[in-house]
Amino acid sequence: MNIIAYSTEKFLKNAANRHKAFYFNYYTAENNNFEEATNKWADKKELLITISSEINDGNLTWQNQSFLNNEKNLSGVEFNKLHANKPLQALHFTNMEYSLFNACKINVISDSKDKFHDQPPVFLGSKLNHSYFKNCVFQNVSFLTGEFQNIVFYNCTFEHVSFNKHNDGIYKNIFFQNCIFTKVDVENLKLKSFCFWGNCSFEGLKFGLNTFPKKEIIGKNIIDLCKKWDEASFETRKQHRYMGGHYNKIEIETVSDENASERVIKYASTKNCYDGLIELYKYIFDYEDKFGEHGLSLKLNYYFKWLLDERDKLNNKKHIHRRIFLSRYILGYGIKAEKPFYAYLLMILIFSFLYVFTGLKIDNQSIHHYNLLDFFQSNQTLYDYGYALYFSVVTSTTIGFGDIRPDSGITMTLACIQGLLGIFLTTMFTVVFGRRFFK
């Protein structure tokens, strides 16, 4: 393992050539924090070599480092190939903000069969805000107390790992890109501000009822940032400087379809957000549908279908907007019973308004308001609309008392359409409402 100073100039040079990169927290991060953290190591190569050796030997004495003012501060450095099979106590309660961890592997060997409850801590009480983990492997360890905000895990593997097990750490805005999760405990995490991006896989994930946000999708704030970034001028992205450091950089996968439209390319980072979240929601939904431990299957299925539609919108598929209007806003994906109910009420109001103009017959007396201006000025309007509303209700329920009849061919056609729509929406409401009880 070696620790080196991370070169601001090197990063800027590389970043300038990677115009297909989304920079995490691009619009909120401070410009100078990364430079301040890295520049202090510019001429401290020998010191970093000494610290690397002492960490490897397990005898790092921070008090002997006068340059650090007796503080455990390794912010702005690059950890290369840090390998450990036991807890690295030297890095506990250490400031490692704005740091890069490259090809590191921490695998604490344990004889315990209950790996979820026998996981030594890693980076205990440390600050890793704005850090970037690339091609790292974590096995049989636990991320406990500490500060983990605005972090990117790129192409990392987590196996028998738990996060925030004692619920005393700060975990926010964490971006998992192309990561593998095997028997990972996220029960005490609030995934509202997390995002899973690209090709993520999940197996044996442990979660709880409060792990997922109740009224919105996971990572909505990060998805909004991706959209904001994607909507910027694609040609000028390569001219932007980094915002907050190398930890921000999130690579966009090369679009495999050579004939992909500009819309797909423009929203590449947003699409990858949807891809990763779709895999997560699919895994959780399948698990809940099979075991039903937390009663989350219907809600998660709604967000799963929402993500599929949003991704199809980015792919500019034909008729996607009509499909979304019907499936999401009218039928609620067959999950939200209030959607067909609201659509049913709206249908009654719309058709009642139309009947006033197309004509109804009440006791052999016709009501017509062909002129929209006359409709709002006539004193008889309220009475006529009341009859039209009554006719709309009985038509939508297919009761049809017969005391009010259509007075034109157009009214007859509208009544037939409303009757069919009423049957359809009533059936959908009954089915969706019943699913809640059977589930």
Steps between C-alpha positions, in 0.01 A plus 500: 500500500619849426360845562574780259388858461221537253602741225255778430669572169484135398134484584417815309687373198317169506163653577530737206523202267203319649212701368263207556519521877235598749639691797320417821380809689618710207271788589558500876859398577766755590778565253794542732449222756666234290796724417553587865494133599741384230743789473632456852658170391678646198852464646431233762576187302741358759252562779228313314736209441574488874131511589427222250766279655379564853140421405614172345700414811217603732717737705398841366557764770324818404662701776836473322372677190555868573385592150151376586490701824440176688172457313388187322459673168553322170258706293581541133720193454481197275503152654626249244452124552436519871460133600413392851369184667451660840346826623715803417488675835750758378230635268229517764381850592699646212416782262520354148275742316564568131703180471520235233505128585620304199499118475482456878391175663399461863403146593493428871519125550263365763414151623150603601210348307280801573682750284229764531566529874875455502633766266793711621467871422683669216576875506340518845404859586682635196403775259483382141284777360557569128717190456515275197537120518600332175532123440495427874392183682351492851438163664389410854516858630261759636467870423394642835518847649663771294421746224428357156354777284533574128691178434535304178562124495600402146521134399523385862405169659332463841473154653378430854502873573272707722437873493414715802421195712475704820314785328751762613676596177432773245424349159373731226533546123684176432532393138553130422610453140526150349531341846438143618312440827505152653346448844514868591307651791347842422217475752605813691570714194256755365534450127310815409818686402686198358523400136588174329636563153562281198569129531441424869415151628341390827484173691400441861433867573373563853265797533225631724164673478656845535790441261308638202331840469123475528386775263769523236754298314851423626760756399259756361734788585791331322284418197403867482870591505564255218220651294629848567844395388372314194299800387811716494671545166665167423767658282620737771522251787866432434575864577366485855741474790436249772267605780621368832758254378559171331245333724230658288589326178256233392573339167225458245492163331560501126171480315501159329239582238675689221166628375390630838327834480650819637238493773644176640851638493395829653336328797758224535570558870129520584434180308774322694341618824175339390682179398657456843184585692294267284725210601465594868122537491463180301704308756308647797162450334576136414616439856193665653266328257647165603536550876291811575686580821446877486187539287685718249432309178219718361673830571832379363332359191352844432844664508647215297251561219549875536873455440440281197279765344744781577781305337284434194433873476874562480523234229231695314286193441189541287167556673672513839314816609162348421596186688617700801181707501286187508706275725630758750245779519181308427569150631773571755693201362226281640627578849364837613123466534450876529619554142208323323263649759615855424485422128143377549395824669674709235322303227162576658573874511633516143208310345244695700641821354487356147139384537385857561622591152411183308144481629283312748124447515316529832124437497491568126679831557843540343790688656767642269776753548686516174666832580765493769439866587128437549581209728665728757240779470175306510309476828382153399853367472533373858178299475591357162847406615351325803294281268806435284706404806226265615486339154880466497500319835229249411658441159846433645350251745302342210179527707313714245166586667356633174357825640762695303585396143747606232361757260754465220720246330807658658353462848421135431858440387642673807270298728624174347862604545440606859324176583795296377749722682292474816507120489875501436590744780264336748660163430849643536415669830349177636800289398761743631312564823462128559872433445583697813304257715613180331866612520 
